[in-house]
PDB file of C-alpha atoms in Angstrom:
ATOM      1  CA  UNK R  68      85.277-183.424 -79.268  1.00  0.00           C
ATOM      2  CA  UNK R  69      83.585-180.641 -79.805  1.00  0.00           C
ATOM      3  CA  UNK R  70      85.677-177.794 -80.696  1.00  0.00           C
ATOM      4  CA  UNK R  71      85.171-174.341 -77.617  1.00  0.00           C
ATOM      5  CA  UNK R  72      85.228-172.716 -81.006  1.00  0.00           C
ATOM      6  CA  UNK R  73      82.197-174.923 -82.642  1.00  0.00           C
ATOM      7  CA  UNK R  74      80.487-174.936 -79.508  1.00  0.00           C
ATOM      8  CA  UNK R  75      81.115-171.153 -78.929  1.00  0.00           C
ATOM      9  CA  UNK R  76      79.236-170.449 -82.621  1.00  0.00           C
ATOM     10  CA  UNK R  77      76.040-172.792 -81.663  1.00  0.00           C
ATOM     11  CA  UNK R  78      75.582-171.293 -78.903  1.00  0.00           C
ATOM     12  CA  UNK R  79      75.943-167.909 -80.805  1.00  0.00           C
ATOM     13  CA  UNK R  80      73.549-169.144 -83.525  1.00  0.00           C
ATOM     14  CA  UNK R  81      71.383-170.853 -81.512  1.00  0.00           C
ATOM     15  CA  UNK R  82      70.693-167.280 -79.304  1.00  0.00           C
ATOM     16  CA  UNK R  83      70.593-165.546 -82.645  1.00  0.00           C
ATOM     17  CA  UNK R  84      67.686-167.753 -84.078  1.00  0.00           C
ATOM     18  CA  UNK R  85      66.605-167.302 -80.566  1.00  0.00           C
ATOM     19  CA  UNK R  86      66.836-162.962 -80.469  1.00  0.00           C
ATOM     20  CA  UNK R  87      64.980-163.347 -83.629  1.00  0.00           C
ATOM     21  CA  UNK R  88      62.250-165.145 -83.160  1.00  0.00           C
ATOM     22  CA  UNK R  89      61.283-163.081 -80.298  1.00  0.00           C
ATOM     23  CA  UNK R  90      62.456-160.169 -82.340  1.00  0.00           C
ATOM     24  CA  UNK R  91      59.741-161.317 -85.523  1.00  0.00           C
ATOM     25  CA  UNK R  92      56.975-161.563 -82.415  1.00  0.00           C
ATOM     26  CA  UNK R  93      56.844-158.257 -80.184  1.00  0.00           C
ATOM     27  CA  UNK R  94      53.002-158.236 -80.615  1.00  0.00           C
ATOM     28  CA  UNK R  95      52.325-161.393 -79.112  1.00  0.00           C
ATOM     29  CA  UNK R  96      54.400-161.018 -75.994  1.00  0.00           C
ATOM     30  CA  UNK R  97      52.986-157.791 -75.770  1.00  0.00           C
ATOM     31  CA  UNK R  98      49.612-158.759 -76.473  1.00  0.00           C
ATOM     32  CA  UNK R  99      49.973-162.325 -73.734  1.00  0.00           C
ATOM     33  CA  UNK R 100      50.681-159.774 -70.950  1.00  0.00           C
ATOM     34  CA  UNK R 101      48.759-156.584 -71.641  1.00  0.00           C
ATOM     35  CA  UNK R 102      46.536-155.385 -70.106  1.00  0.00           C
ATOM     36  CA  UNK R 103      49.167-155.882 -66.599  1.00  0.00           C
ATOM     37  CA  UNK R 104      48.129-152.659 -65.078  1.00  0.00           C
ATOM     38  CA  UNK R 105      44.643-150.306 -65.140  1.00  0.00           C
ATOM     39  CA  UNK R 106      43.202-148.879 -68.586  1.00  0.00           C
ATOM     40  CA  UNK R 107      43.228-145.043 -68.979  1.00  0.00           C
ATOM     41  CA  UNK R 108      40.243-144.293 -71.381  1.00  0.00           C
ATOM     42  CA  UNK R 109      40.254-140.358 -71.655  1.00  0.00           C
ATOM     43  CA  UNK R 110      36.542-138.840 -72.404  1.00  0.00           C
ATOM     44  CA  UNK R 111      37.054-135.897 -73.937  1.00  0.00           C
ATOM     45  CA  UNK R 112      33.468-133.915 -72.645  1.00  0.00           C
ATOM     46  CA  UNK R 113      32.354-133.323 -69.885  1.00  0.00           C
ATOM     47  CA  UNK R 114      30.713-136.005 -67.283  1.00  0.00           C
ATOM     48  CA  UNK R 115      27.758-136.589 -67.799  1.00  0.00           C
ATOM     49  CA  UNK R 116      26.270-136.221 -70.699  1.00  0.00           C
ATOM     50  CA  UNK R 117      25.152-139.103 -73.565  1.00  0.00           C
ATOM     51  CA  UNK R 118      29.474-139.843 -74.410  1.00  0.00           C
ATOM     52  CA  UNK R 119      30.846-139.757 -70.813  1.00  0.00           C
ATOM     53  CA  UNK R 120      27.020-142.574 -70.113  1.00  0.00           C
ATOM     54  CA  UNK R 121      28.050-144.501 -73.311  1.00  0.00           C
ATOM     55  CA  UNK R 122      32.377-144.574 -72.107  1.00  0.00           C
ATOM     56  CA  UNK R 123      30.714-145.368 -68.398  1.00  0.00           C
ATOM     57  CA  UNK R 124      28.783-148.308 -69.278  1.00  0.00           C
ATOM     58  CA  UNK R 125      31.705-149.897 -71.373  1.00  0.00           C
ATOM     59  CA  UNK R 126      34.035-149.204 -68.969  1.00  0.00           C
ATOM     60  CA  UNK R 127      32.170-151.081 -66.875  1.00  0.00           C
ATOM     61  CA  UNK R 128      31.455-154.219 -69.185  1.00  0.00           C
ATOM     62  CA  UNK R 129      35.810-153.537 -70.623  1.00  0.00           C
ATOM     63  CA  UNK R 130      36.973-153.827 -67.522  1.00  0.00           C
ATOM     64  CA  UNK R 131      35.684-157.355 -66.518  1.00  0.00           C
ATOM     65  CA  UNK R 132      36.669-158.277 -70.201  1.00  0.00           C
ATOM     66  CA  UNK R 133      40.389-157.781 -69.825  1.00  0.00           C
ATOM     67  CA  UNK R 134      40.666-158.006 -65.908  1.00  0.00           C
ATOM     68  CA  UNK R 135      41.703-154.277 -65.305  1.00  0.00           C
ATOM     69  CA  UNK R 136      40.326-151.449 -63.842  1.00  0.00           C
ATOM     70  CA  UNK R 137      39.336-148.873 -66.851  1.00  0.00           C
ATOM     71  CA  UNK R 138      39.755-145.266 -65.186  1.00  0.00           C
ATOM     72  CA  UNK R 139      37.440-142.825 -66.293  1.00  0.00           C
ATOM     73  CA  UNK R 140      38.985-139.075 -66.835  1.00  0.00           C
ATOM     74  CA  UNK R 141      37.823-136.514 -68.602  1.00  0.00           C
ATOM     75  CA  UNK R 142      39.552-133.986 -70.205  1.00  0.00           C
ATOM     76  CA  UNK R 143      36.544-131.424 -71.494  1.00  0.00           C
ATOM     77  CA  UNK R 144      37.492-128.780 -73.824  1.00  0.00           C
ATOM     78  CA  UNK R 145      37.725-127.438 -77.778  1.00  0.00           C
ATOM     79  CA  UNK R 146      34.965-129.513 -79.342  1.00  0.00           C
ATOM     80  CA  UNK R 147      37.034-132.772 -78.302  1.00  0.00           C
ATOM     81  CA  UNK R 148      40.112-131.166 -79.029  1.00  0.00           C
ATOM     82  CA  UNK R 149      42.725-131.751 -75.713  1.00  0.00           C
ATOM     83  CA  UNK R 150      41.484-134.718 -74.715  1.00  0.00           C
ATOM     84  CA  UNK R 151      42.000-136.322 -78.139  1.00  0.00           C
ATOM     85  CA  UNK R 152      46.066-134.097 -78.492  1.00  0.00           C
ATOM     86  CA  UNK R 153      46.497-135.032 -74.970  1.00  0.00           C
ATOM     87  CA  UNK R 154      45.804-139.744 -76.449  1.00  0.00           C
ATOM     88  CA  UNK R 155      47.709-138.895 -79.380  1.00  0.00           C
ATOM     89  CA  UNK R 156      50.723-137.629 -77.335  1.00  0.00           C
ATOM     90  CA  UNK R 157      50.390-140.597 -75.258  1.00  0.00           C
ATOM     91  CA  UNK R 158      52.988-143.461 -75.255  1.00  0.00           C
ATOM     92  CA  UNK R 159      51.451-146.284 -77.169  1.00  0.00           C
ATOM     93  CA  UNK R 160      51.365-149.074 -75.115  1.00  0.00           C
ATOM     94  CA  UNK R 161      47.829-149.361 -74.595  1.00  0.00           C
ATOM     95  CA  UNK R 162      47.082-147.899 -70.897  1.00  0.00           C
ATOM     96  CA  UNK R 163      45.422-144.728 -71.890  1.00  0.00           C
ATOM     97  CA  UNK R 164      43.155-144.678 -74.617  1.00  0.00           C
ATOM     98  CA  UNK R 165      40.001-142.570 -76.006  1.00  0.00           C
ATOM     99  CA  UNK R 166      36.413-142.184 -76.556  1.00  0.00           C
ATOM    100  CA  UNK R 167      36.839-140.644 -79.653  1.00  0.00           C
ATOM    101  CA  UNK R 168      33.482-139.039 -81.841  1.00  0.00           C
ATOM    102  CA  UNK R 169      32.146-137.753 -84.515  1.00  0.00           C
ATOM    103  CA  UNK R 170      33.478-134.599 -83.290  1.00  0.00           C
ATOM    104  CA  UNK R 171      36.772-135.532 -82.643  1.00  0.00           C
ATOM    105  CA  UNK R 172      37.407-137.868 -85.889  1.00  0.00           C
ATOM    106  CA  UNK R 173      34.873-136.759 -88.307  1.00  0.00           C
ATOM    107  CA  UNK R 174      34.182-132.713 -88.378  1.00  0.00           C
ATOM    108  CA  UNK R 175      36.780-131.483 -86.102  1.00  0.00           C
ATOM    109  CA  UNK R 176      40.124-132.087 -88.901  1.00  0.00           C
ATOM    110  CA  UNK R 177      37.829-129.670 -91.314  1.00  0.00           C
ATOM    111  CA  UNK R 178      36.915-127.278 -88.957  1.00  0.00           C
ATOM    112  CA  UNK R 179      39.042-126.188 -86.728  1.00  0.00           C
ATOM    113  CA  UNK R 180      41.968-124.000 -89.333  1.00  0.00           C
ATOM    114  CA  UNK R 181      45.088-125.799 -86.819  1.00  0.00           C
ATOM    115  CA  UNK R 182      44.389-128.743 -84.916  1.00  0.00           C
ATOM    116  CA  UNK R 183      47.258-130.101 -81.785  1.00  0.00           C
ATOM    117  CA  UNK R 184      46.604-133.842 -83.661  1.00  0.00           C
ATOM    118  CA  UNK R 185      45.992-135.936 -86.930  1.00  0.00           C
ATOM    119  CA  UNK R 186      42.661-137.571 -86.789  1.00  0.00           C
ATOM    120  CA  UNK R 187      44.441-139.801 -89.180  1.00  0.00           C
ATOM    121  CA  UNK R 188      47.899-140.416 -88.206  1.00  0.00           C
ATOM    122  CA  UNK R 189      48.447-139.965 -84.905  1.00  0.00           C
ATOM    123  CA  UNK R 190      45.775-142.503 -83.334  1.00  0.00           C
ATOM    124  CA  UNK R 191      44.787-146.402 -84.543  1.00  0.00           C
ATOM    125  CA  UNK R 192      41.132-146.363 -84.480  1.00  0.00           C
ATOM    126  CA  UNK R 193      39.743-150.029 -82.370  1.00  0.00           C
ATOM    127  CA  UNK R 194      36.347-150.230 -82.637  1.00  0.00           C
ATOM    128  CA  UNK R 195      33.489-148.511 -82.696  1.00  0.00           C
ATOM    129  CA  UNK R 196      30.393-148.529 -80.333  1.00  0.00           C
ATOM    130  CA  UNK R 197      27.150-146.782 -82.173  1.00  0.00           C
ATOM    131  CA  UNK R 198      25.623-143.702 -82.924  1.00  0.00           C
ATOM    132  CA  UNK R 199      22.723-140.742 -81.993  1.00  0.00           C
ATOM    133  CA  UNK R 200      21.564-140.210 -85.309  1.00  0.00           C
ATOM    134  CA  UNK R 201      19.804-136.162 -85.814  1.00  0.00           C
ATOM    135  CA  UNK R 202      16.327-135.609 -86.142  1.00  0.00           C
ATOM    136  CA  UNK R 203      14.587-132.674 -87.990  1.00  0.00           C
ATOM    137  CA  UNK R 204      11.877-131.349 -85.907  1.00  0.00           C
ATOM    138  CA  UNK R 205       9.159-128.908 -86.685  1.00  0.00           C
ATOM    139  CA  UNK R 206       7.162-127.190 -84.122  1.00  0.00           C
ATOM    140  CA  UNK R 207       3.962-129.180 -83.428  1.00  0.00           C
ATOM    141  CA  UNK R 208       1.937-126.104 -85.109  1.00  0.00           C
ATOM    142  CA  UNK R 209       3.490-125.803 -88.528  1.00  0.00           C
ATOM    143  CA  UNK R 210       1.523-126.343 -91.249  1.00  0.00           C
ATOM    144  CA  UNK R 211       4.019-128.202 -92.171  1.00  0.00           C
ATOM    145  CA  UNK R 212       3.567-131.634 -91.907  1.00  0.00           C
ATOM    146  CA  UNK R 213       6.416-134.026 -93.624  1.00  0.00           C
ATOM    147  CA  UNK R 214      10.043-133.479 -96.221  1.00  0.00           C
ATOM    148  CA  UNK R 215       7.846-132.788 -98.901  1.00  0.00           C
ATOM    149  CA  UNK R 216       5.803-130.172 -97.708  1.00  0.00           C
ATOM    150  CA  UNK R 217       9.055-128.225 -95.804  1.00  0.00           C
ATOM    151  CA  UNK R 218      11.392-128.739 -99.365  1.00  0.00           C
ATOM    152  CA  UNK R 219       7.583-127.458-101.931  1.00  0.00           C
ATOM    153  CA  UNK R 220       7.839-124.492 -99.084  1.00  0.00           C
ATOM    154  CA  UNK R 221      10.879-123.348 -99.204  1.00  0.00           C
ATOM    155  CA  UNK R 222      11.171-123.219-102.913  1.00  0.00           C
ATOM    156  CA  UNK R 223       8.417-121.597-103.234  1.00  0.00           C
ATOM    157  CA  UNK R 224       9.915-119.274-100.684  1.00  0.00           C
ATOM    158  CA  UNK R 225      13.747-119.452-101.181  1.00  0.00           C
ATOM    159  CA  UNK R 226      15.805-117.940 -98.038  1.00  0.00           C
ATOM    160  CA  UNK R 227      13.081-118.416 -95.618  1.00  0.00           C
ATOM    161  CA  UNK R 228      12.962-120.779 -93.809  1.00  0.00           C
ATOM    162  CA  UNK R 229      15.199-120.869 -91.097  1.00  0.00           C
ATOM    163  CA  UNK R 230      16.562-123.871 -88.756  1.00  0.00           C
ATOM    164  CA  UNK R 231      18.563-123.499 -85.614  1.00  0.00           C
ATOM    165  CA  UNK R 232      21.468-124.809 -84.224  1.00  0.00           C
ATOM    166  CA  UNK R 233      23.805-125.675 -81.134  1.00  0.00           C
ATOM    167  CA  UNK R 234      26.199-122.932 -82.749  1.00  0.00           C
ATOM    168  CA  UNK R 235      28.457-122.820 -86.044  1.00  0.00           C
ATOM    169  CA  UNK R 236      30.267-126.054 -86.924  1.00  0.00           C
ATOM    170  CA  UNK R 237      28.430-127.926 -84.763  1.00  0.00           C
ATOM    171  CA  UNK R 238      26.885-131.306 -85.913  1.00  0.00           C
ATOM    172  CA  UNK R 239      23.188-129.790 -85.724  1.00  0.00           C
ATOM    173  CA  UNK R 240      24.368-126.474 -87.573  1.00  0.00           C
ATOM    174  CA  UNK R 241      26.245-129.301 -90.048  1.00  0.00           C
ATOM    175  CA  UNK R 242      23.371-131.904 -90.776  1.00  0.00           C
ATOM    176  CA  UNK R 243      21.588-128.422 -91.488  1.00  0.00           C
ATOM    177  CA  UNK R 244      23.753-127.852 -94.681  1.00  0.00           C
ATOM    178  CA  UNK R 245      24.350-131.317 -95.214  1.00  0.00           C
ATOM    179  CA  UNK R 246      19.827-132.078 -95.773  1.00  0.00           C
ATOM    180  CA  UNK R 247      20.286-128.012 -97.095  1.00  0.00           C
ATOM    181  CA  UNK R 248      22.835-129.466-100.337  1.00  0.00           C
ATOM    182  CA  UNK R 249      20.320-132.730-100.296  1.00  0.00           C
ATOM    183  CA  UNK R 250      17.703-130.580-101.119  1.00  0.00           C
ATOM    184  CA  UNK R 251      18.581-127.764-102.591  1.00  0.00           C
ATOM    185  CA  UNK R 252      16.773-125.542-101.157  1.00  0.00           C
ATOM    186  CA  UNK R 253      17.539-122.358 -99.535  1.00  0.00           C
ATOM    187  CA  UNK R 254      17.220-122.332 -95.789  1.00  0.00           C
ATOM    188  CA  UNK R 255      18.275-119.730 -93.240  1.00  0.00           C
ATOM    189  CA  UNK R 256      21.165-120.566 -90.229  1.00  0.00           C
ATOM    190  CA  UNK R 257      20.322-119.740 -86.769  1.00  0.00           C
ATOM    191  CA  UNK R 258      23.364-120.417 -84.385  1.00  0.00           C
ATOM    192  CA  UNK R 259      23.031-120.409 -80.579  1.00  0.00           C
ATOM    193  CA  UNK R 260      25.507-120.601 -77.743  1.00  0.00           C
ATOM    194  CA  UNK R 261      23.771-125.032 -77.680  1.00  0.00           C
ATOM    195  CA  UNK R 262      20.684-126.826 -78.282  1.00  0.00           C
ATOM    196  CA  UNK R 263      18.400-125.849 -75.587  1.00  0.00           C
ATOM    197  CA  UNK R 264      17.699-121.860 -76.555  1.00  0.00           C
ATOM    198  CA  UNK R 265      17.355-123.413 -80.317  1.00  0.00           C
ATOM    199  CA  UNK R 266      14.928-125.850 -78.357  1.00  0.00           C
ATOM    200  CA  UNK R 267      13.594-122.612 -76.376  1.00  0.00           C
ATOM    201  CA  UNK R 268      12.719-120.893 -79.468  1.00  0.00           C
ATOM    202  CA  UNK R 269      11.379-123.893 -82.047  1.00  0.00           C
ATOM    203  CA  UNK R 270       8.782-124.731 -79.122  1.00  0.00           C
ATOM    204  CA  UNK R 271       8.143-120.113 -79.055  1.00  0.00           C
ATOM    205  CA  UNK R 272       7.436-120.751 -83.394  1.00  0.00           C
ATOM    206  CA  UNK R 273      10.695-118.590 -83.168  1.00  0.00           C
ATOM    207  CA  UNK R 274      12.798-120.835 -86.352  1.00  0.00           C
ATOM    208  CA  UNK R 275      11.251-122.938 -89.129  1.00  0.00           C
ATOM    209  CA  UNK R 276      12.946-126.208 -87.731  1.00  0.00           C
ATOM    210  CA  UNK R 277      15.825-128.068 -86.033  1.00  0.00           C
ATOM    211  CA  UNK R 278      17.652-130.922 -86.468  1.00  0.00           C
ATOM    212  CA  UNK R 279      18.989-132.576 -82.638  1.00  0.00           C
ATOM    213  CA  UNK R 280      19.879-135.800 -81.650  1.00  0.00           C
ATOM    214  CA  UNK R 281      17.241-139.090 -81.471  1.00  0.00           C
ATOM    215  CA  UNK R 282      17.815-138.899 -77.507  1.00  0.00           C
ATOM    216  CA  UNK R 283      16.937-134.742 -76.908  1.00  0.00           C
ATOM    217  CA  UNK R 284      14.539-133.520 -79.454  1.00  0.00           C
ATOM    218  CA  UNK R 285      12.178-137.446 -77.609  1.00  0.00           C
ATOM    219  CA  UNK R 286      10.416-135.343 -74.155  1.00  0.00           C
ATOM    220  CA  UNK R 287       9.009-132.816 -76.781  1.00  0.00           C
ATOM    221  CA  UNK R 288       8.042-135.428 -79.397  1.00  0.00           C
ATOM    222  CA  UNK R 289       6.558-137.561 -77.214  1.00  0.00           C
ATOM    223  CA  UNK R 290       4.992-134.161 -75.096  1.00  0.00           C
ATOM    224  CA  UNK R 291       3.771-133.553 -78.910  1.00  0.00           C
ATOM    225  CA  UNK R 292       5.379-129.884 -78.696  1.00  0.00           C
ATOM    226  CA  UNK R 293       7.130-130.749 -81.538  1.00  0.00           C
ATOM    227  CA  UNK R 294       6.896-133.074 -85.227  1.00  0.00           C
ATOM    228  CA  UNK R 295       9.167-135.200 -86.468  1.00  0.00           C
ATOM    229  CA  UNK R 296       9.917-134.930 -89.793  1.00  0.00           C
ATOM    230  CA  UNK R 297      12.224-136.829 -90.546  1.00  0.00           C
ATOM    231  CA  UNK R 298      15.221-139.021 -89.390  1.00  0.00           C
ATOM    232  CA  UNK R 299      19.437-139.085 -90.375  1.00  0.00           C
ATOM    233  CA  UNK R 300      19.870-142.378 -90.375  1.00  0.00           C
ATOM    234  CA  UNK R 301      19.982-145.308 -92.580  1.00  0.00           C
ATOM    235  CA  UNK R 302      17.504-147.174 -90.811  1.00  0.00           C
ATOM    236  CA  UNK R 303      14.320-145.629 -88.712  1.00  0.00           C
ATOM    237  CA  UNK R 304      15.320-145.209 -84.949  1.00  0.00           C
ATOM    238  CA  UNK R 305      14.275-147.835 -82.241  1.00  0.00           C
ATOM    239  CA  UNK R 306      12.821-145.064 -80.203  1.00  0.00           C
ATOM    240  CA  UNK R 307      10.502-143.225 -83.498  1.00  0.00           C
ATOM    241  CA  UNK R 308       9.660-145.921 -84.724  1.00  0.00           C
ATOM    242  CA  UNK R 309       6.982-144.240 -87.383  1.00  0.00           C
ATOM    243  CA  UNK R 310       9.375-141.493 -88.520  1.00  0.00           C
ATOM    244  CA  UNK R 311      10.237-142.572 -92.141  1.00  0.00           C
ATOM    245  CA  UNK R 312      14.482-142.051 -93.090  1.00  0.00           C
ATOM    246  CA  UNK R 313      16.285-139.005 -95.357  1.00  0.00           C
ATOM    247  CA  UNK R 314      16.635-141.632 -97.579  1.00  0.00           C
ATOM    248  CA  UNK R 315      13.130-143.045 -97.775  1.00  0.00           C
ATOM    249  CA  UNK R 316      12.225-139.617 -98.786  1.00  0.00           C
ATOM    250  CA  UNK R 317      14.841-139.683-101.147  1.00  0.00           C
ATOM    251  CA  UNK R 318      17.811-137.748 -99.704  1.00  0.00           C
ATOM    252  CA  UNK R 319      19.977-141.562 -98.571  1.00  0.00           C
ATOM    253  CA  UNK R 320      22.620-139.074 -98.363  1.00  0.00           C
ATOM    254  CA  UNK R 321      21.528-137.104 -95.658  1.00  0.00           C
ATOM    255  CA  UNK R 322      22.684-139.846 -93.108  1.00  0.00           C
ATOM    256  CA  UNK R 323      24.441-137.817 -89.198  1.00  0.00           C
ATOM    257  CA  UNK R 324      24.733-138.372 -86.171  1.00  0.00           C
ATOM    258  CA  UNK R 325      26.859-138.455 -83.054  1.00  0.00           C
ATOM    259  CA  UNK R 326      28.699-141.571 -83.065  1.00  0.00           C
ATOM    260  CA  UNK R 327      32.088-143.049 -80.339  1.00  0.00           C
ATOM    261  CA  UNK R 328      34.191-145.157 -80.088  1.00  0.00           C
ATOM    262  CA  UNK R 329      38.003-146.175 -78.933  1.00  0.00           C
ATOM    263  CA  UNK R 330      41.065-144.968 -80.670  1.00  0.00           C
ATOM    264  CA  UNK R 331      44.415-146.106 -79.660  1.00  0.00           C
ATOM    265  CA  UNK R 332      47.828-143.682 -80.205  1.00  0.00           C
ATOM    266  CA  UNK R 333      49.992-144.618 -83.192  1.00  0.00           C
ATOM    267  CA  UNK R 334      51.636-147.708 -82.724  1.00  0.00           C
ATOM    268  CA  UNK R 335      50.402-149.407 -79.970  1.00  0.00           C
ATOM    269  CA  UNK R 336      50.768-153.326 -81.023  1.00  0.00           C
ATOM    270  CA  UNK R 337      48.499-154.589 -83.650  1.00  0.00           C
ATOM    271  CA  UNK R 338      48.458-157.136 -80.907  1.00  0.00           C
ATOM    272  CA  UNK R 339      46.877-155.176 -78.412  1.00  0.00           C
ATOM    273  CA  UNK R 340      44.489-153.322 -80.577  1.00  0.00           C
ATOM    274  CA  UNK R 341      43.393-157.089 -81.883  1.00  0.00           C
ATOM    275  CA  UNK R 342      42.735-157.616 -77.918  1.00  0.00           C
ATOM    276  CA  UNK R 343      41.374-154.294 -77.502  1.00  0.00           C
ATOM    277  CA  UNK R 344      38.690-154.264 -80.381  1.00  0.00           C
ATOM    278  CA  UNK R 345      37.167-158.693 -79.008  1.00  0.00           C
ATOM    279  CA  UNK R 346      37.359-156.797 -75.720  1.00  0.00           C
ATOM    280  CA  UNK R 347      34.806-153.874 -76.987  1.00  0.00           C
ATOM    281  CA  UNK R 348      32.960-156.410 -79.104  1.00  0.00           C
ATOM    282  CA  UNK R 349      32.524-158.452 -76.436  1.00  0.00           C
ATOM    283  CA  UNK R 350      31.610-155.598 -73.959  1.00  0.00           C
ATOM    284  CA  UNK R 351      28.987-154.294 -75.904  1.00  0.00           C
ATOM    285  CA  UNK R 352      27.026-157.552 -75.749  1.00  0.00           C
ATOM    286  CA  UNK R 353      26.402-156.756 -71.928  1.00  0.00           C
ATOM    287  CA  UNK R 354      23.110-156.490 -70.927  1.00  0.00           C
ATOM    288  CA  UNK R 355      23.666-153.121 -68.231  1.00  0.00           C
ATOM    289  CA  UNK R 356      26.064-151.687 -71.690  1.00  0.00           C
ATOM    290  CA  UNK R 357      22.913-152.608 -73.987  1.00  0.00           C
ATOM    291  CA  UNK R 358      20.218-150.877 -71.708  1.00  0.00           C
ATOM    292  CA  UNK R 359      22.870-148.158 -71.459  1.00  0.00           C
ATOM    293  CA  UNK R 360      22.940-147.850 -74.485  1.00  0.00           C
ATOM    294  CA  UNK R 361      19.547-147.721 -75.008  1.00  0.00           C
ATOM    295  CA  UNK R 362      18.485-145.441 -72.604  1.00  0.00           C
ATOM    296  CA  UNK R 363      20.549-142.464 -74.257  1.00  0.00           C
ATOM    297  CA  UNK R 364      19.168-143.264 -77.982  1.00  0.00           C
ATOM    298  CA  UNK R 365      21.403-145.107 -79.244  1.00  0.00           C
ATOM    299  CA  UNK R 366      22.041-147.730 -81.602  1.00  0.00           C
ATOM    300  CA  UNK R 367      24.370-149.403 -81.027  1.00  0.00           C
ATOM    301  CA  UNK R 368      27.106-150.563 -84.388  1.00  0.00           C
ATOM    302  CA  UNK R 369      29.655-152.739 -83.827  1.00  0.00           C
ATOM    303  CA  UNK R 370      32.522-151.914 -86.447  1.00  0.00           C
ATOM    304  CA  UNK R 371      36.092-153.875 -85.437  1.00  0.00           C
ATOM    305  CA  UNK R 372      39.524-151.632 -86.106  1.00  0.00           C
ATOM    306  CA  UNK R 373      39.414-151.870 -90.560  1.00  0.00           C
ATOM    307  CA  UNK R 374      36.379-151.935 -91.246  1.00  0.00           C
ATOM    308  CA  UNK R 375      36.148-148.294 -88.273  1.00  0.00           C
ATOM    309  CA  UNK R 376      39.459-147.129 -89.898  1.00  0.00           C
ATOM    310  CA  UNK R 377      37.274-146.367 -93.451  1.00  0.00           C
ATOM    311  CA  UNK R 378      33.971-145.349 -91.451  1.00  0.00           C
ATOM    312  CA  UNK R 379      36.762-142.908 -89.758  1.00  0.00           C
ATOM    313  CA  UNK R 380      38.187-141.569 -93.501  1.00  0.00           C
ATOM    314  CA  UNK R 381      34.314-141.392 -95.052  1.00  0.00           C
ATOM    315  CA  UNK R 382      33.425-139.202 -92.604  1.00  0.00           C
ATOM    316  CA  UNK R 383      36.131-137.460 -92.418  1.00  0.00           C
ATOM    317  CA  UNK R 384      35.503-136.183 -96.359  1.00  0.00           C
ATOM    318  CA  UNK R 385      31.576-135.585 -96.187  1.00  0.00           C
ATOM    319  CA  UNK R 386      32.162-133.369 -93.181  1.00  0.00           C
ATOM    320  CA  UNK R 387      35.120-131.694 -94.635  1.00  0.00           C
ATOM    321  CA  UNK R 388      33.481-131.887 -98.092  1.00  0.00           C
ATOM    322  CA  UNK R 389      30.458-129.824 -96.296  1.00  0.00           C
ATOM    323  CA  UNK R 390      33.065-127.387 -94.106  1.00  0.00           C
ATOM    324  CA  UNK R 391      34.562-125.814 -97.200  1.00  0.00           C
ATOM    325  CA  UNK R 392      31.581-125.866 -99.479  1.00  0.00           C
ATOM    326  CA  UNK R 393      30.259-123.596 -96.504  1.00  0.00           C
ATOM    327  CA  UNK R 394      33.279-121.604 -96.161  1.00  0.00           C
ATOM    328  CA  UNK R 395      32.092-123.182 -92.135  1.00  0.00           C
ATOM    329  CA  UNK R 396      34.931-122.233 -88.833  1.00  0.00           C
ATOM    330  CA  UNK R 397      33.989-123.445 -84.868  1.00  0.00           C
ATOM    331  CA  UNK R 398      32.656-120.163 -83.497  1.00  0.00           C
TER     332      UNK R 398
END
């Protein structure tokens, strides 16, 4: 006959073993139940733009993959910082996610003197979707017909050639500084309040050149109003197959793009992150998503959580160096 004391000990030990078992695998349980309610996806920019279009296409596909509604909420302002801060402060449950970009997790950590979040410590990168590279263009009437022409003229006339941008610290400005550094040329930056007025001055011949995303540049390029010299990407862009990359012209470091992906708050269970990573990978294979990505000029390039974290670190280091060496600050 088992004594009450021994039975109590066995029961206690069994309870302890079970507790340890479940304590050792809480993330598995969390992943099995996740998601059990709608997931909020914060877009830190205004509705209608390229990032918003990508997010809505991915949101619909992710909803099908995860079996729960994906609620898109736009939180624009301060170069994406307002939306990013909201997610950084959210509970790490996987129910509030961020569409992070080359601004929020590449440029802004060095561009702003005080950032309301830490781009590395406050987030877990989940999945990189893809990017829209910048392209360098001149007016179609310009005598500059190639990168070689541009560099030769810039060295003959240092400080005379100009490039426009959407403003100080924008990706278009930083792309110009990156090219200046790589080619060792002296170009004059002309900041505008947005890309549209800069583009108008390029068409009017008031500035020599301009970096802009492939998606925005395409209409003028196809209309013959501007001429593309090179794409700031590792490979040629599908919409501009005849335009060389900067690497082909001898400047492999000139890689600049607007990219986007999903981030979760730091502390989100690893198994939940893995489930989201897998869902994002499958969503990017959806034909409807591929069509939206193509229309917005996005070169789809999936990166899982670990590779995405490495990429984010490299982007912060790259643009931090450019920003600090040129003493650039946000307007």
